[in-house]
Every structure is written in structure tokens, then in C-alpha cells.
Coordinates of C-alpha atoms and ligand atoms in Angstrom, one line a residue:
M19 CA -79.0 2.8 116.0
S20 CA -76.6 2.5 113.0
Q21 CA -72.8 3.1 113.1
L22 CA -71.8 6.8 113.7
H23 CA -70.0 8.8 110.9
F24 CA -67.8 11.6 111.6
F25 CA -66.2 13.9 108.7
F26 CA -63.0 15.5 110.0
F27 CA -62.2 18.7 108.1
P28 CA -58.8 20.3 109.3
L29 CA -57.5 23.4 108.0
M30 CA -54.2 22.7 105.8
A31 CA -51.7 23.6 108.2
H32 CA -49.7 20.9 110.2
G33 CA -50.7 22.3 113.5
H34 CA -54.4 21.4 112.5
M35 CA -54.1 18.4 110.3
I36 CA -51.8 16.4 113.0
P37 CA -54.2 16.8 116.0
T38 CA -57.3 15.9 113.6
L39 CA -55.6 12.6 112.4
D40 CA -55.2 11.8 116.0
M41 CA -58.8 12.9 116.8
A42 CA -59.8 10.4 113.5
K43 CA -57.9 7.6 115.0
L44 CA -59.2 8.1 118.3
V45 CA -63.1 8.3 117.4
A46 CA -62.5 5.1 114.9
S47 CA -61.1 3.0 118.0
R48 CA -64.5 3.6 119.6
G49 CA -66.2 2.0 116.6
V50 CA -67.0 5.2 115.0
K51 CA -66.7 5.6 111.1
A52 CA -64.1 8.4 110.6
T53 CA -63.3 10.3 107.0
I54 CA -60.6 12.6 106.6
I55 CA -61.3 15.5 103.9
T56 CA -58.2 17.0 102.7
T57 CA -56.7 18.1 99.3
P58 CA -54.3 16.0 97.0
L59 CA -51.1 17.8 98.2
N60 CA -51.7 16.9 102.0
E61 CA -53.0 13.3 101.4
L62 CA -49.3 12.2 102.7
V63 CA -49.7 14.2 105.9
F64 CA -52.3 11.1 106.9
S65 CA -52.0 8.4 104.6
R66 CA -48.8 6.4 105.9
S67 CA -50.5 6.8 109.5
I68 CA -53.9 5.7 108.3
E69 CA -52.0 2.7 106.4
R70 CA -50.4 1.6 109.9
S71 CA -53.7 2.1 111.7
K72 CA -55.1 -0.4 109.5
H73 CA -53.2 -3.3 110.6
L74 CA -54.4 -2.5 114.2
G75 CA -58.2 -2.6 112.8
I76 CA -58.7 1.1 112.9
E77 CA -60.0 2.2 109.7
I78 CA -60.2 5.8 108.7
D79 CA -61.0 6.8 105.2
I80 CA -59.8 9.7 103.2
R81 CA -61.4 11.9 100.5
L82 CA -60.1 14.7 98.2
I83 CA -61.1 17.7 97.5
K84 CA -59.3 20.1 94.8
F85 CA -57.7 23.2 96.0
Q86 CA -58.2 26.2 93.6
A87 CA -54.7 27.7 94.1
V88 CA -53.9 28.8 90.5
E89 CA -57.5 30.3 90.2
N90 CA -56.8 32.2 93.4
N91 CA -53.3 33.8 92.3
L92 CA -51.3 31.3 94.5
P93 CA -48.7 29.1 93.1
E94 CA -49.6 25.8 91.7
G95 CA -49.3 23.3 94.6
C96 CA -49.8 25.8 97.3
E97 CA -52.2 23.9 99.2
R98 CA -50.9 24.6 102.8
L99 CA -50.6 27.4 105.2
D100 CA -46.4 27.0 105.3
L101 CA -46.4 27.2 101.5
I102 CA -47.8 30.7 101.0
P103 CA -44.9 32.5 99.7
S104 CA -45.9 35.9 101.1
P105 CA -48.2 37.2 103.7
E106 CA -50.2 39.5 101.0
L107 CA -51.2 35.9 99.6
V108 CA -53.0 34.8 102.9
N109 CA -56.4 36.2 101.9
N110 CA -56.1 34.3 98.4
F111 CA -55.6 31.3 100.4
F112 CA -58.6 31.7 102.4
K113 CA -60.7 32.7 99.6
A114 CA -59.7 29.4 98.0
T115 CA -61.0 27.4 101.2
V116 CA -64.1 28.8 100.5
M117 CA -64.4 27.6 97.3
M118 CA -64.1 24.0 98.4
Q119 CA -67.9 24.2 99.6
E120 CA -69.5 22.9 96.6
Q121 CA -67.1 19.9 96.5
F122 CA -67.4 19.5 100.1
E123 CA -71.3 19.4 100.2
Q124 CA -71.3 16.9 97.6
L125 CA -69.2 14.5 99.7
V126 CA -71.5 15.1 102.5
E127 CA -74.5 14.2 100.0
E128 CA -72.8 11.0 99.0
C129 CA -71.6 9.9 102.4
H130 CA -74.2 10.9 105.1
P131 CA -72.1 11.8 107.7
N132 CA -73.6 12.4 111.3
C133 CA -71.4 14.9 112.1
L134 CA -68.8 17.5 110.7
V135 CA -65.8 18.2 112.7
S136 CA -64.3 21.3 110.8
D137 CA -61.8 23.8 111.5
M138 CA -63.1 27.2 113.1
M139 CA -62.0 29.1 109.6
F140 CA -64.3 26.7 107.6
H141 CA -67.2 28.8 109.1
W142 CA -69.6 27.9 105.9
T143 CA -69.6 24.5 107.0
T144 CA -72.2 25.5 109.6
D145 CA -74.4 26.0 106.6
T146 CA -73.6 22.8 105.3
A147 CA -74.7 21.1 108.3
A148 CA -78.1 23.0 108.6
K149 CA -78.5 22.3 105.0
F150 CA -77.9 18.5 105.8
K151 CA -79.6 18.4 109.2
I152 CA -76.4 17.5 110.7
S153 CA -74.1 18.7 113.5
R154 CA -71.2 20.8 113.1
I155 CA -68.7 20.9 115.7
V156 CA -65.9 23.4 115.7
F157 CA -62.1 22.6 116.4
H158 CA -60.0 25.7 117.3
G159 CA -56.8 23.8 117.7
T160 CA -56.1 25.7 121.1
C161 CA -56.9 25.5 124.7
F162 CA -59.7 26.7 126.9
F163 CA -57.4 29.2 128.6
S164 CA -56.4 31.0 125.2
L165 CA -60.0 31.3 124.3
C166 CA -61.2 32.8 127.3
V167 CA -58.4 35.3 127.2
A168 CA -59.3 36.1 123.6
E169 CA -62.8 36.5 124.4
S170 CA -62.2 38.8 127.3
I171 CA -59.9 40.8 125.2
R172 CA -62.4 41.0 122.3
H173 CA -65.3 42.1 124.7
H174 CA -63.5 44.5 127.1
K175 CA -60.6 45.9 124.8
P176 CA -58.3 46.4 128.0
F177 CA -55.6 47.5 125.6
K178 CA -57.3 50.6 125.1
N179 CA -56.5 51.7 128.8
V180 CA -52.6 51.8 128.7
S181 CA -50.6 54.4 126.8
S182 CA -47.8 52.3 125.8
D183 CA -47.2 49.1 123.8
S184 CA -44.9 47.9 126.7
E185 CA -47.2 49.0 129.6
S186 CA -49.3 46.0 131.1
F187 CA -53.1 45.5 131.6
V188 CA -54.7 42.9 133.3
V189 CA -57.2 40.7 131.3
P190 CA -60.6 41.2 133.1
N191 CA -62.7 38.9 134.5
L192 CA -60.5 35.7 134.5
P193 CA -60.1 33.0 137.3
H194 CA -56.2 34.3 137.5
Q195 CA -54.7 37.8 137.5
I196 CA -53.3 37.6 133.7
K197 CA -51.5 40.6 132.6
L198 CA -50.2 41.4 129.1
T199 CA -48.9 44.2 126.8
R200 CA -49.8 45.2 123.4
T201 CA -47.0 43.9 122.0
E202 CA -48.2 40.3 122.9
L203 CA -51.4 40.7 121.2
S204 CA -51.9 39.7 117.7
P205 CA -53.2 42.1 114.9
F206 CA -56.4 40.2 115.1
D207 CA -57.0 41.3 118.8
L208 CA -56.2 44.7 117.9
I209 CA -58.4 44.8 114.8
E210 CA -60.9 48.0 114.3
E211 CA -64.6 47.3 114.1
E212 CA -65.0 49.0 110.7
T213 CA -62.1 46.7 108.7
I214 CA -62.8 44.2 106.4
I215 CA -60.9 41.6 108.3
F216 CA -62.9 42.4 111.5
Q217 CA -66.1 41.5 109.4
I218 CA -64.5 38.1 108.2
F219 CA -63.6 37.5 111.8
N220 CA -67.0 38.4 112.9
E221 CA -68.6 36.0 110.4
V222 CA -66.4 33.3 111.7
R223 CA -67.2 33.9 115.1
E224 CA -71.1 34.1 114.5
A225 CA -71.0 30.5 112.5
N226 CA -68.7 29.2 115.3
L227 CA -71.6 30.4 117.7
K228 CA -74.3 28.9 115.6
S229 CA -72.4 25.4 115.5
Y230 CA -73.3 22.5 117.8
G231 CA -70.3 22.8 120.1
V232 CA -66.5 22.8 120.4
I233 CA -63.9 20.1 120.5
F234 CA -60.8 20.4 122.5
N235 CA -57.3 19.0 122.5
S236 CA -56.9 19.5 126.2
F237 CA -58.0 17.7 129.6
Y238 CA -59.8 19.0 132.5
E239 CA -57.6 18.7 135.3
L240 CA -55.0 20.7 133.2
E241 CA -57.0 23.8 133.1
P242 CA -60.4 23.2 135.3
D243 CA -61.0 26.7 136.1
Y244 CA -60.9 27.8 132.3
V245 CA -63.1 24.9 131.3
E246 CA -65.7 26.0 134.0
H247 CA -65.2 29.7 133.2
Y248 CA -65.5 28.9 129.2
T249 CA -68.8 26.4 130.1
K250 CA -70.5 29.1 132.4
F251 CA -69.6 32.5 130.6
L252 CA -68.9 31.4 127.1
S253 CA -71.9 29.1 127.4
R254 CA -70.6 26.8 124.6
K255 CA -71.4 22.7 124.6
N256 CA -67.8 21.5 124.9
W257 CA -65.9 18.4 125.0
A258 CA -62.3 18.0 125.9
I259 CA -60.9 14.8 124.6
G260 CA -56.9 15.5 124.7
P261 CA -54.2 15.2 124.7
L262 CA -54.4 13.9 121.5
S263 CA -50.7 13.0 120.6
L264 CA -51.0 10.2 123.4
C265 CA -53.2 8.2 121.2
N266 CA -49.7 7.3 119.6
R267 CA -48.4 4.6 121.4
D268 CA -45.7 3.0 119.2
I269 CA -42.4 4.2 118.0
E270 CA -43.1 5.0 114.3
D271 CA -46.5 6.8 115.0
K272 CA -44.8 9.1 117.5
A273 CA -41.9 9.6 115.4
E274 CA -44.0 10.2 112.1
R275 CA -46.2 12.9 113.0
G276 CA -47.0 15.1 109.8
E277 CA -43.9 14.8 107.7
K278 CA -41.5 12.5 107.5
S279 CA -38.4 12.6 109.9
S280 CA -35.4 14.0 108.5
I281 CA -33.2 12.0 111.1
R282 CA -33.6 8.3 111.5
E283 CA -35.6 7.3 114.8
H284 CA -32.6 4.8 115.8
E285 CA -30.2 7.5 115.5
V286 CA -31.7 9.9 117.9
L287 CA -32.8 7.8 120.0
K288 CA -29.1 6.4 120.3
W289 CA -27.7 9.9 121.2
L290 CA -30.2 10.6 123.7
D291 CA -29.7 7.1 125.4
S292 CA -26.1 8.2 125.8
K293 CA -27.0 11.2 127.7
K294 CA -27.8 11.9 131.4
P295 CA -31.7 12.1 132.4
S296 CA -32.9 15.4 132.3
S297 CA -29.8 17.0 130.6
I298 CA -30.9 17.9 127.1
V299 CA -32.6 21.1 125.9
Y300 CA -35.0 20.4 123.0
V301 CA -35.4 23.5 120.7
C302 CA -38.1 23.4 118.1
F303 CA -40.5 26.1 116.9
G304 CA -43.0 24.1 115.0
S305 CA -44.1 24.2 111.5
A306 CA -44.5 27.4 110.5
A307 CA -42.0 30.0 112.2
N308 CA -38.8 31.2 110.1
F309 CA -36.1 33.5 112.0
T310 CA -34.0 36.1 110.5
T311 CA -30.5 35.1 110.2
T312 CA -29.6 37.7 113.2
Q313 CA -31.9 35.9 115.2
M314 CA -30.5 32.5 114.4
Q315 CA -27.2 33.8 115.4
E316 CA -28.2 34.9 119.0
L317 CA -30.0 31.5 119.6
A318 CA -26.8 29.9 118.7
M319 CA -24.8 32.0 121.1
G320 CA -27.5 31.8 123.5
L321 CA -27.6 27.9 123.7
E322 CA -23.6 27.9 123.8
A323 CA -23.8 30.2 126.8
S324 CA -26.2 28.3 128.6
G325 CA -23.6 25.4 128.8
Q326 CA -26.4 22.8 128.2
D327 CA -26.5 19.9 125.8
F328 CA -29.3 20.5 123.2
I329 CA -31.0 19.3 120.1
W330 CA -32.0 22.0 117.7
V331 CA -34.5 21.8 115.0
V332 CA -33.6 24.2 112.4
R333 CA -35.9 24.8 109.3
T334 CA -33.9 27.0 107.1
D335 CA -32.1 25.6 104.3
N336 CA -29.1 28.1 104.3
E337 CA -26.4 27.7 106.9
E338 CA -25.3 31.6 106.8
W339 CA -26.8 31.7 110.3
M340 CA -24.3 29.6 112.2
P341 CA -21.8 31.7 113.9
E342 CA -18.0 30.4 113.1
G343 CA -16.9 27.2 114.5
F344 CA -20.4 26.6 116.2
E345 CA -21.4 23.3 115.0
E346 CA -17.6 22.0 115.6
R347 CA -17.5 23.5 119.2
T348 CA -20.8 22.0 119.9
K349 CA -20.3 18.8 118.4
E350 CA -20.2 16.8 121.4
K351 CA -22.9 18.6 123.1
G352 CA -25.5 19.3 120.3
L353 CA -27.4 17.7 117.4
I354 CA -28.8 19.9 114.9
V355 CA -31.5 18.1 113.0
R356 CA -32.3 20.0 109.5
G357 CA -35.9 20.0 108.5
W358 CA -38.5 17.7 110.3
A359 CA -37.9 16.1 114.0
P360 CA -39.7 13.1 115.6
Q361 CA -40.8 15.6 118.2
V362 CA -43.2 13.4 120.0
L363 CA -40.5 10.6 120.1
I364 CA -37.8 12.8 121.2
L365 CA -39.9 14.9 124.2
D366 CA -40.8 11.6 125.6
H367 CA -37.1 10.5 126.3
E368 CA -36.1 11.0 129.9
A369 CA -32.8 12.6 128.8
I370 CA -34.8 15.6 127.7
G371 CA -34.9 18.4 130.7
A372 CA -36.4 21.5 128.8
F373 CA -38.2 22.5 125.6
V374 CA -37.5 25.6 124.0
T375 CA -40.8 26.2 122.2
H376 CA -43.0 28.8 120.5
C377 CA -46.0 27.8 122.4
G378 CA -48.1 26.5 119.3
W379 CA -50.9 24.5 121.3
N380 CA -49.6 21.1 120.0
S381 CA -46.1 21.7 120.6
T382 CA -47.2 22.9 124.4
L383 CA -49.3 19.9 124.9
E384 CA -47.1 17.7 123.7
G385 CA -44.3 18.8 126.2
I386 CA -47.0 18.8 129.3
S387 CA -47.7 15.3 128.2
A388 CA -44.0 14.0 128.7
G389 CA -43.5 15.9 131.6
V390 CA -41.2 18.4 130.2
P391 CA -40.4 22.1 132.0
M392 CA -40.5 25.0 129.0
V393 CA -38.8 27.7 127.9
T394 CA -41.4 29.9 126.3
W395 CA -40.8 31.9 122.9
P396 CA -44.0 32.5 121.6
L397 CA -43.9 34.2 118.1
F398 CA -47.4 34.8 116.6
A399 CA -51.3 34.2 117.0
E400 CA -52.7 33.1 120.4
Q401 CA -48.9 31.7 121.4
F402 CA -48.4 34.2 123.6
F403 CA -51.6 33.4 125.5
N404 CA -50.8 29.7 125.7
E405 CA -47.4 31.1 127.4
K406 CA -48.9 32.9 130.1
L407 CA -50.7 29.4 130.9
V408 CA -47.5 27.7 131.1
T409 CA -45.7 30.4 133.0
D410 CA -48.3 32.0 135.2
V411 CA -51.0 29.3 135.8
L412 CA -49.3 26.0 135.5
K413 CA -45.8 27.4 136.7
I414 CA -43.8 24.8 134.6
G415 CA -41.5 27.6 132.5
V416 CA -40.4 30.4 132.0
G417 CA -40.3 32.9 129.1
V418 CA -37.4 34.8 126.9
G419 CA -39.5 37.8 126.6
S420 CA -40.3 37.7 122.9
V421 CA -42.7 39.9 121.2
Q422 CA -45.2 39.7 118.1
W423 CA -43.7 39.3 114.6
R424 CA -45.1 42.5 113.6
E425 CA -42.7 44.1 115.8
A426 CA -39.7 42.7 113.7
A427 CA -38.3 45.9 113.9
S428 CA -37.4 45.0 117.3
E429 CA -34.3 43.7 118.0
G430 CA -35.5 40.2 118.8
V431 CA -34.2 38.2 121.7
K432 CA -30.8 38.5 122.7
S433 CA -28.4 35.6 123.5
E434 CA -28.0 36.6 127.1
A435 CA -32.0 36.3 127.7
I436 CA -31.9 33.0 125.9
A437 CA -29.2 31.7 128.3
K438 CA -30.8 33.0 131.4
A439 CA -34.1 31.4 130.7
I440 CA -32.4 28.2 129.7
K441 CA -30.3 28.1 132.9
R442 CA -33.5 28.7 135.0
V443 CA -35.0 26.0 134.0
M444 CA -32.3 23.6 133.8
V445 CA -29.9 24.3 136.5
S446 CA -31.2 27.0 138.9
E447 CA -32.6 26.9 142.5
E448 CA -36.2 26.7 140.7
A449 CA -35.5 23.9 138.4
E450 CA -36.4 20.8 140.4
G451 CA -39.8 22.7 141.3
F452 CA -40.5 23.2 137.4
R453 CA -39.6 19.6 137.2
S454 CA -41.6 17.9 139.8
S455 CA -44.8 20.4 138.7
A456 CA -44.3 19.2 135.0
K457 CA -44.2 15.2 136.0
A458 CA -47.2 16.1 137.8
Y459 CA -49.1 17.2 135.0
K460 CA -47.8 14.4 132.8
E461 CA -49.5 11.7 135.2
M462 CA -52.6 13.9 134.8
A463 CA -52.5 13.8 131.1
R464 CA -52.0 10.0 131.4
Q465 CA -54.7 9.2 133.6
A466 CA -57.3 11.7 131.6
I467 CA -57.0 9.6 128.3
E468 CA -57.1 6.0 130.3
R469 CA -60.8 4.3 130.4
G470 CA -62.7 6.4 133.2
G471 CA -60.3 9.4 132.8
S472 CA -62.0 12.8 132.1
S473 CA -61.1 13.0 128.6
Y474 CA -62.0 9.4 127.7
T475 CA -65.4 10.2 129.5
G476 CA -65.4 13.4 127.2
L477 CA -65.3 11.2 124.2
T478 CA -68.1 8.8 125.4
T479 CA -70.2 11.8 126.4
L480 CA -69.3 13.7 122.5
L481 CA -70.5 10.3 121.0
Q482 CA -73.6 10.1 122.9
D483 CA -74.3 13.7 122.3
I484 CA -73.9 13.0 118.4
G485 CA -75.7 9.6 118.7
A486 CA -79.0 11.6 120.4
Y487 CA -78.8 14.6 117.8
S488 CA -78.8 12.2 114.9
C489 CA -81.9 10.2 116.3
K490 CA -83.8 13.6 116.7
S491 CA -83.1 15.0 113.1
D492 CA -83.9 11.7 111.4
Ligands
LIG7 N1 -43.8 19.0 114.7 C1 -42.9 17.8 114.4 N2 -41.6 17.9 113.9 C2 -40.9 19.0 113.6 C3 -41.9 20.1 113.9 C4 -43.2 20.1 114.3 O1 -43.4 16.4 114.7 O2 -39.7 19.3 113.4 C5 -45.1 18.7 115.0 C6 -45.4 19.0 116.4 O3 -45.1 17.9 117.4 C7 -46.8 19.6 116.6 C8 -46.8 20.2 115.1 O4 -46.0 19.5 114.2 O5 -47.6 18.5 117.0 C9 -46.8 21.6 115.1 O6 -48.1 22.2 116.0 P1 -48.0 23.5 116.8 O7 -49.5 23.6 117.3 O8 -47.0 23.4 117.8 O9 -47.2 24.7 116.0 P2 -47.3 25.1 114.3 O10 -46.8 24.4 113.7 O11 -49.0 25.2 114.4 O12 -46.8 26.5 114.6

């Protein structure tokens, strides 16, 4: 049979493009032709890494599709989720993604790929795959656990059985007893059936159900009960091939994922080298979160009150949030990175003792792969479910007690709660337990991607399945 060819088409958001690039590298390293489809503005997210891979003999192509931002009342160049200037324009962004279909299909016609690995939000690619008699695989960008929780909530609506937002309910029919409150559910978990957004999500869901299967950036040993549960009760063909970030083995690849880092690798490594093992708290909330000035101040005070050394990645340009004298007082203890940090490089350093994270799935899995316990501070979407996996199932972290962003009227997380959670993970009687459990998952993660490991075999199975599918439809 001739060489397989995969198209990778991620949603334009760092949390989706970064793991997709790793997926393309992984597939290409197994002799498969890999082509990434994106828009002109996002080419740079991929091109430098693709260039480096070329020197290792790994070829990845990139093809561009024009994104009709202005035609959909978005600002020129608004080609990525974090660039949308206001929440009301999110719908316009998704309308513009649907308009990519024609150009995408021209590319499929020209290149004849065997398989489309496309984002869950690109539901129309199921029709494209059917039209060209090829397979579509869905990438959700999250774990088995969170998809199982979301499906149980969608099906059983357990939040209807409680009378207040703060009263907890059990998520039915899961392998563990998982409790949530309404303040931890996203607006999408709570939508009513007659709304337009419900119809859109239904369309996405139906198209995803019709696709050939689902690919996961996770590994079997991390969540075996949920891999089994998903396979048995949600009956979807699936392949777990992660942690994807572990395919980056040299310093440059670990340092430059998504954006160019705002701090030189050697500068951050030198700082970390001067610190004791497991003594630093790394604080980063991913690529999209923006905190209010008050919340930033509370975080600064909480970090200071915890007494721990830290690296804090700050996304905002203004400095209003900085409590008076904070940087001066903490200059021996803390390193503030303004902009984009080399996250995987930092997490992998032995000086890191805890990760204060928003529980985006990539960050969560990167923390797990580095064997670092977590202080969980979810902000939106399925991050609250990822938190429960970390705190209640894996037991490698504790939460600060945050609520969904739509509760912005709430008071936010107070400095006392932040300091308390950090101290619990770093220096309490429980700290050693968190640390040794986290280290055990790190070992399992590394074994999963080695030859013969579960994720290595998962990818082998995927390639065999696509090979067989392609032969059948020829
Ligand atoms: N990231 C990084 N440096 C930063 C911020 C984020 O390298 O300063 C990377 C991080 O390692 C992860 C991705 O960006 O791979 C963020 O994805 P995640 O799912 O954690 O969160 P999102 O940004 O989608 O909310």
C-alpha cells in the first residue's frame, strides 16, 4: 500500500494548535505524510518547529487557507481565538471557520489525504470526509475523564436536582464519585434545548458521532477507568497517543511551543539551576486567560504569603496590578515572565515543586508528564472537570476554590486561599504524598510513549486502522 497521508486541521487557538503540531510530528516520524492546514497569521506557530524537524528527517507540510475575518465583522488579522476583542464576536469567529469549507475541500481534492484529523468544532469536515470517501477523526483536545463527565451531565442533567448554585451534586454513573456545583459548569453544560447555541452544539455532536473515531492526547495508565467507560458506554472508536508534549526532546523544541518565549532559555535555566529541587512554584494560566487587576493583586499577595519562591507568567501589559514594592520585595524569590514562557522546559526542571494551573488540558498533562503536583485554579470550559481528575481521582493536587468566569461578580479567589493551597502542596504533611504520586504518573507517561508502551501501540493501531479503512474505500 502507498504512503498514508494525514491532514491535520486544528482550531486556531494555542491550546489546539500546539498538540496538533506534536501529533503531526509523531505521525510523520512513523513514515506517514503529514500536512497541517491553518490560516496565514498562524503559520508562524508551526513553521519554526517544522523547519527544525526537517533537520531530523521529519517532513511536515503546511497549507494555508484564507480566513474571512473582515467579511464576518471581525478585525483584520483576527485569526485566533485569543485575538477576538469581545465575547459577542465569538459567534462571528465560528461563522468564519465554516466559510473555510470550500478552500479546505479544494485542498483535499488536490492532495488526496487518507485521513482528516480535525478539531471537534469543525463539524462540517465529517461531510467533507464522506464526500471524498476518507475517514475523519475528531480531536477534542481534552481527556477521557472530562468527556465522560460532560456526557453524563448532558444526559442526566444532575444540576437540576439541587436548589442552589453552591449545593453539590454527584455526576451519575461514573467509575468514581465525582461531585460538582453549578458554579463549576460552563454555560454550554447548562444550555436549554430551545436555544440556538444548543442547536449548534447538537450539530457538532452529531457530526462528531458520525466520524470514524476520536484521538486523545492522554495515555491509558492515567485514566484507565475512563478509557474503558468511554469505550463501553459512549461506544466510540478511540486512540490514546499522548502525552504529545513528550515528543519534544531537545531544549529548543521544549522551549518554543506556540510562541517565541519572552525570556531566553538559558536565562530561565540559570535561575532554576540556582534553586533547590522541588522548591519553586510555577504559575501560568495558559494562552487565553485574562485576570482583573484585583485578582492579580490577590494572587501576588497570596504568592508572597505562601513564602515560596516562584516563576509567574503574566500576560497583561499594564503594571497596575502590582502591589506596591512587590517586585522589589520578592526579587530574590521570584521571577516574573511578561508574555510567553518556555513552559515545558520550566516544568521539566527539577527545581519546580508545584504548578499553579488553570487546568487547560495541555498544561495539566504537561504538569503530569513532568511529575509536578498542582494547585488547581480552573477558569472556564471543561477546566473544572480536569481539576477533579487531578484532585479527586489522581490525587496529585489541591484546588484554590475558583468558580466559572461568568460568576465574575463573585469576589474571586482570595490571597489566603491561594497561600493555603500552595503551602499544602509544597510544605504540608501531605506534600510528600502528592510529590511521590506525581512522580509515579511521570514514569507511567514516559513508558506509555516508548516502543511497546500503550500510547506507542495506540498510534500503531491508528495507522493500521486508517490503512485498512483506505484499502476498503479504494
Ligand atoms: N504555553 C506556553 N507558554 C505560556 C503559556 C502557554 O508554552 O506562557 C503553552 C502550554 O505549554 C500549553 C498551551 O500553551 O501547551 C496552553 O494550552 P492549555 O490547554 O493548557 O490552555 P489554553 O491556553 O488552551 O487555555
